[in-house]
Coordinates of C-alpha atoms in Angstrom, one line a residue:
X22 CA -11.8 36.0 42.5
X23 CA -11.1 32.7 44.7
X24 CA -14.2 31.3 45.9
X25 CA -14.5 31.1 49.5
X26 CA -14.6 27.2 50.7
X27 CA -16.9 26.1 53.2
X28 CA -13.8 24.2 54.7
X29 CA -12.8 27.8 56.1
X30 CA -16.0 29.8 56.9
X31 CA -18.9 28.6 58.9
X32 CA -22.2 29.9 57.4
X33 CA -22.6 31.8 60.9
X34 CA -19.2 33.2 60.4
X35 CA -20.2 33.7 56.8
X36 CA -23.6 36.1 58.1
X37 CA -22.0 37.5 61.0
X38 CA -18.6 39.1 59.4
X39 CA -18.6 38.4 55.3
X40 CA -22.2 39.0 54.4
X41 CA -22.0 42.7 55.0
X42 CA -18.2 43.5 54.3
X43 CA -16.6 46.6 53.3
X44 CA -19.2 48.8 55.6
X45 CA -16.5 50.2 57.8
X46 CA -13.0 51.4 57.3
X47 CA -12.1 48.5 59.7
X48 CA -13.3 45.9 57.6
X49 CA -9.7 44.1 56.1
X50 CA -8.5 40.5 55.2
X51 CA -5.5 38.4 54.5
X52 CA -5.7 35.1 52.0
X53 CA -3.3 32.6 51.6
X54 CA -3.2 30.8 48.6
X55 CA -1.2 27.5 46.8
X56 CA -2.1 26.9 43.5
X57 CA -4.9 29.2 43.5
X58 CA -6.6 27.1 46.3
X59 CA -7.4 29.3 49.4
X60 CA -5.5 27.8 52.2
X61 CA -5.9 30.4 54.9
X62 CA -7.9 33.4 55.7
X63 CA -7.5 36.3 58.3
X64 CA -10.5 38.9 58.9
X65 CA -10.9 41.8 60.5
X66 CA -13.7 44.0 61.7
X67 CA -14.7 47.0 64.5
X68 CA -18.1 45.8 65.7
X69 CA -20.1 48.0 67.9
X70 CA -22.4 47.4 71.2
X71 CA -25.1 47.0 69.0
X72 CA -23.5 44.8 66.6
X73 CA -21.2 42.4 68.5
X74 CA -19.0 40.0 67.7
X75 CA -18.5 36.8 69.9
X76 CA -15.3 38.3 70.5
X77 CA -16.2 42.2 71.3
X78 CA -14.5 43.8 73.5
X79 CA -15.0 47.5 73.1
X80 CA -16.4 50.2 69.9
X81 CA -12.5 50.8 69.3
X82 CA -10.8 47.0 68.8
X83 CA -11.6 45.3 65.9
X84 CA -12.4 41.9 66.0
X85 CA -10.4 39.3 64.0
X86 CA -11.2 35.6 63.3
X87 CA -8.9 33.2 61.0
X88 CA -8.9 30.0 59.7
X89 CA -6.3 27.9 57.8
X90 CA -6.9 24.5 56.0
X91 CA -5.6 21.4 58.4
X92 CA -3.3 20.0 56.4
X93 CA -1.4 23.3 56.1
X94 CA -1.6 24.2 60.4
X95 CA 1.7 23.9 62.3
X96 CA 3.2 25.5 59.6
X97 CA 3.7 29.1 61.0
X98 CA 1.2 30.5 58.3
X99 CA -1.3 31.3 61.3
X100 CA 1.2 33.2 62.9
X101 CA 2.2 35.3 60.0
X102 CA -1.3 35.4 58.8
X103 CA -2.0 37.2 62.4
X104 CA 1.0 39.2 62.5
X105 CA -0.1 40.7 58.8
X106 CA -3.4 41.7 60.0
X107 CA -1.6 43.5 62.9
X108 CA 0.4 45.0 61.4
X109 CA -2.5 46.6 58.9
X110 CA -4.2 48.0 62.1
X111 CA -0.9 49.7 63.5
X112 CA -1.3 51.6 60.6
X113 CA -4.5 52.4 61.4
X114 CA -3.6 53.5 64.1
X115 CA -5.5 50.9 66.1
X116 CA -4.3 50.0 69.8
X117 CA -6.2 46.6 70.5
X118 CA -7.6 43.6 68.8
X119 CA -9.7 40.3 70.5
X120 CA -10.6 37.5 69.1
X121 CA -12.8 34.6 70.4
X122 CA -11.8 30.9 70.3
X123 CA -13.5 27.3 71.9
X124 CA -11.3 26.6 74.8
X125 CA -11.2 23.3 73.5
X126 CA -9.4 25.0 69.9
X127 CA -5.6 24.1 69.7
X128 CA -5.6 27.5 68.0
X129 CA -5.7 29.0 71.3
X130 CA -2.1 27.9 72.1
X131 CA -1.2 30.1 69.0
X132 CA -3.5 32.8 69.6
X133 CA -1.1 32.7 73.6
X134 CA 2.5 32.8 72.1
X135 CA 1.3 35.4 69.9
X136 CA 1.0 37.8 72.7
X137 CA -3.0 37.5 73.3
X138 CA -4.3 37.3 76.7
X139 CA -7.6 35.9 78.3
X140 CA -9.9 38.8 78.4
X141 CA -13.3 37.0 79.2
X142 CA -14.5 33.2 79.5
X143 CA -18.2 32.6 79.0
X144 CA -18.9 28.8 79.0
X145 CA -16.9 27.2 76.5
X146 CA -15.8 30.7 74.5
X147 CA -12.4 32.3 75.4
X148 CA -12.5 36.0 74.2
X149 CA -8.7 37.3 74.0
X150 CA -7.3 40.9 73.9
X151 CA -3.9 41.6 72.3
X152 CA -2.3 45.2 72.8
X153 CA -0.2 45.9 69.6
X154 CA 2.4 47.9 68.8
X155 CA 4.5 49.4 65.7
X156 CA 6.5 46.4 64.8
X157 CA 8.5 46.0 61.3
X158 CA 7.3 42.2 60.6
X159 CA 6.9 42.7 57.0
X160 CA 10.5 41.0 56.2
X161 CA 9.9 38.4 58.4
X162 CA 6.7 37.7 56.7
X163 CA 7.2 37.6 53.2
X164 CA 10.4 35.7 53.6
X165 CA 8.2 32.9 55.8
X166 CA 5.5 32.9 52.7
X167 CA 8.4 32.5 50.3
X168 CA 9.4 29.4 51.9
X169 CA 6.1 27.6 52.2
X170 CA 5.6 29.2 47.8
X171 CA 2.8 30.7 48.5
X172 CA 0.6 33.9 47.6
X173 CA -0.8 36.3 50.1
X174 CA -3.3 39.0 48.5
X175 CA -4.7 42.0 51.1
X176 CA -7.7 43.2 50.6
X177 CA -8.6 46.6 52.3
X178 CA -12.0 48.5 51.8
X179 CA -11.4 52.2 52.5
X180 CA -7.9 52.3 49.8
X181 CA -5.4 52.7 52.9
X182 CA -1.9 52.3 51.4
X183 CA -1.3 49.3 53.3
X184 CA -3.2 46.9 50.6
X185 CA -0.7 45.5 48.4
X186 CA -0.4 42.0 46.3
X187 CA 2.8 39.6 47.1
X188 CA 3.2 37.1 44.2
X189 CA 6.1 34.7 44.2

């Protein structure tokens, strides 16, 4: 198991969405890795109005939050990492999913081309609601991880087929 590097997750982060993983069938992440060095993670979890998220929305969207190393952004591995984990929840037959993000983040810029839209500002926090869709983005995805050489490995609690390993 790759360790997870404090570069990525913050220890509120780390409490809030890793500390208790693999409760609900929701609960699903992405890595990225060179080398066998973690370069980029995507997470996913359904949070509920007594449990919420910085990014909640409702009981039925999961929340997703992502980070990627900075000498590895503006890269497109964000945008694949996110259209991975979409793709997972469309075969979960899952509808929605918001995030939360500074407004200050560059991140947010990726978070808009990707098809998310302002659901809610609260001071400095943007929360963002994507509908998604059946898409077939797996190509697309694996061939944009072969050109940067790396590794993706999926992680899914509840043994839904979608978890698979992608080694080049």
């Amino acid at each position: 198991m790759v360790p997870l590097s404090s570069r990525l997750v913050s220890p509120i982060w780390y409490k809030l969405l890793i500390a208790v993983w693999g409760r609900g069938k929701s609960d699903m992440a992405f890595v990225a890795l060179k080398k066998d060095q973690l370069i980029a993670a995507v997470w996913g979890r359904m949070f509920s109005t007594k449990n919420k998220g910085h990014g909640f929305v409702n009981n039925h969207t999961p929340e997703i939050s992502m980070a990627v190393l900075s000498e590895y952004r503006n890269q497109g591995i964000g945008k694949n990492m996110l259209q991975l984990i979409e793709q997972a929840y469309v075969k979960q037959g899952i509808k929605t999913l918001s995030l939360s993000v500074n407004c200050r983040n560059k991140a947010k810029k990726l978070y808009e081309r990707s098809g998310y839209n302002i659901y809610r500002i609260e001071k400095t926090a943007v929360t963002m609601l994507k509908i998604i869709a059946q898409k077939n983005i797996k190509a697309i995805v694996v061939n944009a991880f072969k050109k940067y050489n790396l590794m993706y490995v999926v992680f899914n609690c509840y043994g839904y087929s979608w978890s698979f390993k992608y080694v080049l």
